[in-house]
PDB file of C-alpha atoms in Angstrom:
ATOM      1  CA  MET R   1     -54.443 -84.393  13.471  1.00 48.00           C
ATOM      2  CA  ASN R   2     -52.636 -86.034  10.828  1.00 45.00           C
ATOM      3  CA  ALA R   3     -51.282 -82.956   9.465  1.00 45.00           C
ATOM      4  CA  VAL R   4     -49.798 -81.963  12.748  1.00 39.00           C
ATOM      5  CA  VAL R   5     -48.472 -85.760  13.373  1.00 38.00           C
ATOM      6  CA  ILE R   6     -46.841 -85.385   9.631  1.00 40.00           C
ATOM      7  CA  VAL R   7     -45.380 -81.792  10.427  1.00 36.00           C
ATOM      8  CA  ILE R   8     -44.102 -83.294  14.128  1.00 37.00           C
ATOM      9  CA  SER R   9     -42.658 -85.926  11.952  1.00 40.00           C
ATOM     10  CA  LEU R  10     -40.900 -84.121   9.449  1.00 37.00           C
ATOM     11  CA  LEU R  11     -39.262 -81.625  12.347  1.00 36.00           C
ATOM     12  CA  PHE R  12     -37.927 -84.851  13.619  1.00 35.00           C
ATOM     13  CA  VAL R  13     -36.260 -86.352  10.756  1.00 34.00           C
ATOM     14  CA  ILE R  14     -34.847 -82.470   9.940  1.00 34.00           C
ATOM     15  CA  GLY R  15     -33.493 -82.191  13.409  1.00 35.00           C
ATOM     16  CA  VAL R  16     -32.298 -85.722  13.240  1.00 32.00           C
ATOM     17  CA  GLN R  17     -30.502 -85.104  10.086  1.00 32.00           C
ATOM     18  CA  ALA R  18     -28.776 -81.537  11.413  1.00 34.00           C
ATOM     19  CA  GLN R  19     -27.266 -83.971  14.324  1.00 34.00           C
ATOM     20  CA  THR R  20     -25.923 -86.664  12.305  1.00 38.00           C
ATOM     21  CA  SER R  21     -24.337 -84.574   9.790  1.00 50.00           C
ATOM     22  CA  THR R  22     -20.766 -85.426   8.340  1.00 70.00           C
ATOM     23  CA  ALA R  23     -18.077 -83.796   7.648  1.00 75.00           C
ATOM     24  CA  PRO R  24     -17.699 -82.611   3.859  1.00 85.00           C
ATOM     25  CA  LEU R  25     -14.593 -84.585   3.997  1.00 91.00           C
ATOM     26  CA  GLN R  26     -13.743 -88.370   3.511  1.00 94.00           C
ATOM     27  CA  ILE R  27     -10.464 -89.541   5.438  1.00 95.00           C
ATOM     28  CA  LEU R  28      -8.893 -91.563   2.598  1.00 95.00           C
ATOM     29  CA  LYS R  29      -6.499 -93.463   4.764  1.00 96.00           C
ATOM     30  CA  TYR R  30      -4.366 -92.647   7.794  1.00 95.00           C
ATOM     31  CA  ASN R  31      -1.832 -94.171  10.014  1.00 93.00           C
ATOM     32  CA  TRP R  32       1.477 -93.216  12.105  1.00 91.00           C
ATOM     33  CA  SER R  33       4.964 -94.163  12.301  1.00 89.00           C
ATOM     34  CA  LYS R  34       8.435 -93.603  14.290  1.00 85.00           C
ATOM     35  CA  GLU R  35      10.968 -91.747  12.757  1.00 85.00           C
ATOM     36  CA  ARG R  36      14.836 -91.259  14.104  1.00 81.00           C
ATOM     37  CA  ILE R  37      15.494 -87.754  14.279  1.00 78.00           C
ATOM     38  CA  ASP R  38      18.742 -86.741  12.189  1.00 68.00           C
ATOM     39  CA  TRP R  39      20.169 -90.103  11.240  1.00 56.00           C
ATOM     40  CA  GLU R  40      21.241 -88.873   7.976  1.00 54.00           C
ATOM     41  CA  LYS R  41      24.265 -86.650   9.506  1.00 53.00           C
ATOM     42  CA  ASP R  42      28.210 -87.706   8.707  1.00 48.00           C
ATOM     43  CA  PRO R  43      28.684 -89.974  11.710  1.00 49.00           C
ATOM     44  CA  PHE R  44      32.160 -88.512  12.338  1.00 50.00           C
ATOM     45  CA  HIS R  45      30.294 -84.651  12.401  1.00 51.00           C
ATOM     46  CA  GLY R  46      33.548 -83.382  10.637  1.00 49.00           C
ATOM     47  CA  THR R  47      33.475 -80.364   8.398  1.00 50.00           C
ATOM     48  CA  ILE R  48      36.046 -79.472   5.678  1.00 51.00           C
ATOM     49  CA  GLU R  49      37.993 -76.713   8.182  1.00 55.00           C
ATOM     50  CA  ASP R  50      37.984 -79.310  10.832  1.00 61.00           C
ATOM     51  CA  PHE R  51      39.679 -81.878   8.617  1.00 59.00           C
ATOM     52  CA  HIS R  52      42.121 -79.114   7.645  1.00 62.00           C
ATOM     53  CA  GLU R  53      42.828 -77.896  10.946  1.00 68.00           C
ATOM     54  CA  THR R  54      43.208 -81.656  12.250  1.00 68.00           C
ATOM     55  CA  ARG R  55      45.898 -82.347   9.311  1.00 66.00           C
ATOM     56  CA  HIS R  56      47.724 -79.199  10.302  1.00 62.00           C
ATOM     57  CA  ARG R  57      47.576 -80.397  14.176  1.00 66.00           C
ATOM     58  CA  LEU R  58      48.913 -83.326  13.337  1.00 62.00           C
ATOM     59  CA  ARG R  59      51.792 -82.423  12.002  1.00 64.00           C
ATOM     60  CA  ARG R  60      52.690 -79.920  14.396  1.00 62.00           C
ATOM     61  CA  GLU R  61      52.456 -82.949  16.956  1.00 58.00           C
ATOM     62  CA  ARG R  62      54.742 -85.030  14.749  1.00 57.00           C
ATOM     63  CA  ASN R  63      57.637 -82.932  15.902  1.00 57.00           C
ATOM     64  CA  VAL R  64      57.414 -83.271  19.612  1.00 56.00           C
ATOM     65  CA  GLY R  65      57.370 -86.146  21.715  1.00 58.00           C
ATOM     66  CA  SER R  66      57.595 -90.000  21.099  1.00 63.00           C
ATOM     67  CA  VAL R  67      55.054 -91.938  18.680  1.00 62.00           C
ATOM     68  CA  LEU R  68      53.586 -93.924  21.213  1.00 67.00           C
ATOM     69  CA  GLN R  69      52.619 -90.826  22.952  1.00 69.00           C
ATOM     70  CA  GLN R  70      51.401 -89.208  19.818  1.00 67.00           C
ATOM     71  CA  ARG R  71      49.417 -92.686  19.077  1.00 72.00           C
ATOM     72  CA  SER R  72      47.766 -92.615  22.473  1.00 73.00           C
ATOM     73  CA  GLU R  73      46.669 -88.731  22.619  1.00 73.00           C
ATOM     74  CA  ARG R  74      45.141 -89.570  18.907  1.00 72.00           C
ATOM     75  CA  ALA R  75      43.515 -92.401  20.175  1.00 72.00           C
ATOM     76  CA  LYS R  76      41.888 -90.250  23.143  1.00 72.00           C
ATOM     77  CA  GLN R  77      40.546 -87.184  21.030  1.00 70.00           C
ATOM     78  CA  VAL R  78      39.399 -89.828  18.494  1.00 65.00           C
ATOM     79  CA  SER R  79      37.515 -91.636  20.894  1.00 63.00           C
ATOM     80  CA  LYS R  80      36.156 -88.292  22.480  1.00 60.00           C
ATOM     81  CA  GLN R  81      34.980 -86.947  18.833  1.00 60.00           C
ATOM     82  CA  ARG R  82      33.267 -90.502  17.951  1.00 57.00           C
ATOM     83  CA  GLN R  83      31.021 -90.729  20.922  1.00 57.00           C
ATOM     84  CA  PRO R  84      27.576 -90.979  19.337  1.00 59.00           C
ATOM     85  CA  ALA R  85      24.691 -89.151  20.718  1.00 62.00           C
ATOM     86  CA  PRO R  86      21.858 -90.694  22.000  1.00 64.00           C
ATOM     87  CA  ALA R  87      19.135 -91.456  19.194  1.00 65.00           C
ATOM     88  CA  ARG R  88      16.273 -89.096  19.466  1.00 76.00           C
ATOM     89  CA  TYR R  89      12.843 -90.377  17.713  1.00 81.00           C
ATOM     90  CA  ALA R  90       9.395 -88.554  16.751  1.00 88.00           C
ATOM     91  CA  PHE R  91       5.853 -89.935  15.797  1.00 90.00           C
ATOM     92  CA  ASN R  92       4.485 -88.743  12.615  1.00 93.00           C
ATOM     93  CA  TYR R  93       1.068 -89.075  12.319  1.00 94.00           C
ATOM     94  CA  LYS R  94      -0.440 -88.688   8.826  1.00 96.00           C
ATOM     95  CA  LEU R  95      -4.048 -88.044   7.399  1.00 95.00           C
ATOM     96  CA  LEU R  96      -5.341 -88.189   3.742  1.00 97.00           C
ATOM     97  CA  VAL R  97      -8.161 -86.339   3.232  1.00 97.00           C
ATOM     98  CA  HIS R  98     -10.420 -85.449   0.164  1.00 97.00           C
ATOM     99  CA  ASN R  99     -12.634 -82.442   0.373  1.00 96.00           C
ATOM    100  CA  THR R 100     -15.966 -83.589  -0.861  1.00 94.00           C
ATOM    101  CA  GLY R 101     -17.546 -79.859   0.110  1.00 93.00           C
ATOM    102  CA  GLN R 102     -17.676 -76.788  -1.933  1.00 93.00           C
ATOM    103  CA  LYS R 103     -15.864 -74.623  -0.410  1.00 94.00           C
ATOM    104  CA  ALA R 104     -12.020 -74.269   0.149  1.00 96.00           C
ATOM    105  CA  ILE R 105     -10.898 -75.926   3.743  1.00 96.00           C
ATOM    106  CA  THR R 106      -7.947 -73.784   5.572  1.00 96.00           C
ATOM    107  CA  GLU R 107      -7.899 -75.271   8.787  1.00 96.00           C
ATOM    108  CA  ILE R 108      -8.717 -78.633  10.227  1.00 96.00           C
ATOM    109  CA  ASP R 109      -8.930 -79.766  13.597  1.00 96.00           C
ATOM    110  CA  TRP R 110      -8.525 -83.804  14.032  1.00 96.00           C
ATOM    111  CA  ASP R 111      -7.951 -86.148  16.711  1.00 96.00           C
ATOM    112  CA  TYR R 112      -5.949 -89.454  16.229  1.00 95.00           C
ATOM    113  CA  VAL R 113      -7.894 -91.764  18.867  1.00 95.00           C
ATOM    114  CA  PHE R 114      -6.311 -94.998  20.351  1.00 92.00           C
ATOM    115  CA  THR R 115      -8.290 -97.572  22.090  1.00 91.00           C
ATOM    116  CA  ASP R 116      -7.931-100.896  23.543  1.00 87.00           C
ATOM    117  CA  ALA R 117      -9.156-103.357  20.985  1.00 86.00           C
ATOM    118  CA  VAL R 118     -10.325-105.652  23.591  1.00 86.00           C
ATOM    119  CA  THR R 119     -12.240-103.230  26.177  1.00 89.00           C
ATOM    120  CA  GLY R 120     -12.610-100.414  24.284  1.00 90.00           C
ATOM    121  CA  GLU R 121     -11.249 -98.203  26.624  1.00 91.00           C
ATOM    122  CA  GLU R 122      -9.265 -94.921  25.167  1.00 92.00           C
ATOM    123  CA  LEU R 123      -5.593 -95.318  25.641  1.00 89.00           C
ATOM    124  CA  GLY R 124      -4.361 -92.520  24.081  1.00 90.00           C
ATOM    125  CA  ARG R 125      -5.573 -89.201  21.735  1.00 93.00           C
ATOM    126  CA  ARG R 126      -3.641 -86.816  19.799  1.00 93.00           C
ATOM    127  CA  GLU R 127      -5.307 -83.405  19.202  1.00 94.00           C
ATOM    128  CA  PHE R 128      -3.898 -81.696  15.830  1.00 95.00           C
ATOM    129  CA  THR R 129      -4.450 -78.644  14.080  1.00 95.00           C
ATOM    130  CA  SER R 130      -3.327 -78.728  10.429  1.00 95.00           C
ATOM    131  CA  VAL R 131      -3.486 -75.001   8.928  1.00 95.00           C
ATOM    132  CA  GLU R 132      -3.748 -76.407   4.973  1.00 94.00           C
ATOM    133  CA  GLU R 133      -5.352 -74.829   2.172  1.00 95.00           C
ATOM    134  CA  ILE R 134      -7.454 -77.703   0.175  1.00 96.00           C
ATOM    135  CA  GLU R 135      -9.259 -76.991  -2.616  1.00 96.00           C
ATOM    136  CA  PRO R 136     -13.114 -78.798  -3.130  1.00 96.00           C
ATOM    137  CA  GLY R 137     -12.336 -81.849  -4.773  1.00 95.00           C
ATOM    138  CA  LYS R 138      -8.680 -81.903  -3.839  1.00 96.00           C
ATOM    139  CA  ARG R 139      -6.767 -84.489  -1.982  1.00 96.00           C
ATOM    140  CA  LYS R 140      -4.211 -83.498   0.326  1.00 96.00           C
ATOM    141  CA  GLU R 141      -1.974 -85.387   2.776  1.00 96.00           C
ATOM    142  CA  LEU R 142      -1.562 -83.858   6.275  1.00 96.00           C
ATOM    143  CA  SER R 143       1.447 -84.748   8.136  1.00 94.00           C
ATOM    144  CA  ILE R 144       2.565 -83.720  12.086  1.00 93.00           C
ATOM    145  CA  LEU R 145       5.727 -84.877  13.583  1.00 92.00           C
ATOM    146  CA  VAL R 146       5.612 -84.879  17.476  1.00 90.00           C
ATOM    147  CA  SER R 147       7.635 -86.298  20.150  1.00 86.00           C
ATOM    148  CA  ALA R 148       4.717 -87.752  22.046  1.00 83.00           C
ATOM    149  CA  PRO R 149       3.694 -91.798  21.397  1.00 82.00           C
ATOM    150  CA  PRO R 150       0.402 -92.989  20.117  1.00 83.00           C
ATOM    151  CA  SER R 151      -0.088 -94.095  24.300  1.00 79.00           C
ATOM    152  CA  ARG R 152       1.807 -94.950  27.077  1.00 70.00           C
ATOM    153  CA  ARG R 153       1.711 -98.301  26.620  1.00 65.00           C
ATOM    154  CA  ILE R 154       3.749 -97.599  23.239  1.00 60.00           C
ATOM    155  CA  SER R 155       7.511 -96.753  24.532  1.00 51.00           C
ATOM    156  CA  VAL R 156       9.907 -95.164  21.752  1.00 50.00           C
ATOM    157  CA  TYR R 157      12.835 -97.493  22.819  1.00 51.00           C
ATOM    158  CA  ASN R 158      10.520-100.892  22.786  1.00 51.00           C
ATOM    159  CA  LEU R 159       8.714-100.627  19.456  1.00 53.00           C
ATOM    160  CA  GLY R 160       8.769-103.371  17.125  1.00 57.00           C
ATOM    161  CA  LYS R 161       6.973-105.231  14.826  1.00 56.00           C
ATOM    162  CA  ARG R 162       4.304-105.876  17.254  1.00 65.00           C
ATOM    163  CA  GLU R 163       3.521-102.529  18.299  1.00 66.00           C
ATOM    164  CA  ARG R 164      -0.083-101.949  17.213  1.00 69.00           C
ATOM    165  CA  ASP R 165      -1.365-105.320  18.717  1.00 73.00           C
ATOM    166  CA  GLY R 166      -4.313-104.806  20.825  1.00 78.00           C
ATOM    167  CA  LEU R 167      -4.497-101.277  19.404  1.00 84.00           C
ATOM    168  CA  THR R 168      -7.529 -99.620  17.578  1.00 90.00           C
ATOM    169  CA  GLU R 169      -6.768 -96.598  15.674  1.00 92.00           C
ATOM    170  CA  GLN R 170      -9.305 -94.149  14.541  1.00 94.00           C
ATOM    171  CA  VAL R 171      -9.312 -90.417  13.286  1.00 95.00           C
ATOM    172  CA  ILE R 172     -11.985 -88.053  14.293  1.00 95.00           C
ATOM    173  CA  VAL R 173     -12.308 -84.178  12.394  1.00 95.00           C
ATOM    174  CA  VAL R 174     -13.487 -82.123  15.114  1.00 95.00           C
ATOM    175  CA  ARG R 175     -13.382 -78.940  13.298  1.00 96.00           C
ATOM    176  CA  ILE R 176     -12.938 -77.404   9.493  1.00 96.00           C
ATOM    177  CA  LEU R 177     -12.238 -73.593   9.057  1.00 96.00           C
ATOM    178  CA  TYR R 178     -13.383 -72.695   5.053  1.00 96.00           C
ATOM    179  CA  ASP R 179     -11.934 -69.812   3.586  1.00 95.00           C
ATOM    180  CA  ASP R 180     -14.975 -67.760   3.524  1.00 95.00           C
ATOM    181  CA  ASP R 181     -14.541 -67.993   7.697  1.00 94.00           C
ATOM    182  CA  SER R 182     -17.283 -70.111   8.111  1.00 94.00           C
ATOM    183  CA  VAL R 183     -16.702 -73.224  10.317  1.00 94.00           C
ATOM    184  CA  TRP R 184     -18.236 -76.707  10.690  1.00 95.00           C
ATOM    185  CA  GLN R 185     -17.736 -78.300  13.861  1.00 94.00           C
ATOM    186  CA  ALA R 186     -18.586 -82.075  14.716  1.00 89.00           C
ATOM    187  CA  ARG R 187     -21.612 -82.554  16.799  1.00 82.00           C
TER     188      ARG R 187
END
């Protein structure tokens, strides 16, 4: 009778360990940030060819019309050319991982989850797939740039220093694909 209880206990412990197995991947850090797209471009959007063409056009215009008319036309053209396009923003979600397993990883599915710090209600979930080779024992930063904010509570235009107040963040590794085509799946 005691042998049966011991065997059943062992099977239960093995079953519990199989269900609570953790990913052979360590999450070292994660974060997200808002980034302005194309801000480093020339604010006048001109090229060398545009400059030469404008110079030749201005020479031709000097010979026609009064100085006042020419200035008025140039001012109109410059104001049309220099109207800035509305700013475009994207969100960069980053994850630094360490492959603690024995096999090389080729693909990772991971979720970046945002919850309300007070109620625990899930406010947003971003699901990502990173196709990156990570050798055993190596670290790699995974980065994905998307237009979707962390949650509907966070607006592209209203972000400030207190944008993370009231949010709890968590990254969950959902699936890992190895170079031998075997798969680790979260339960």
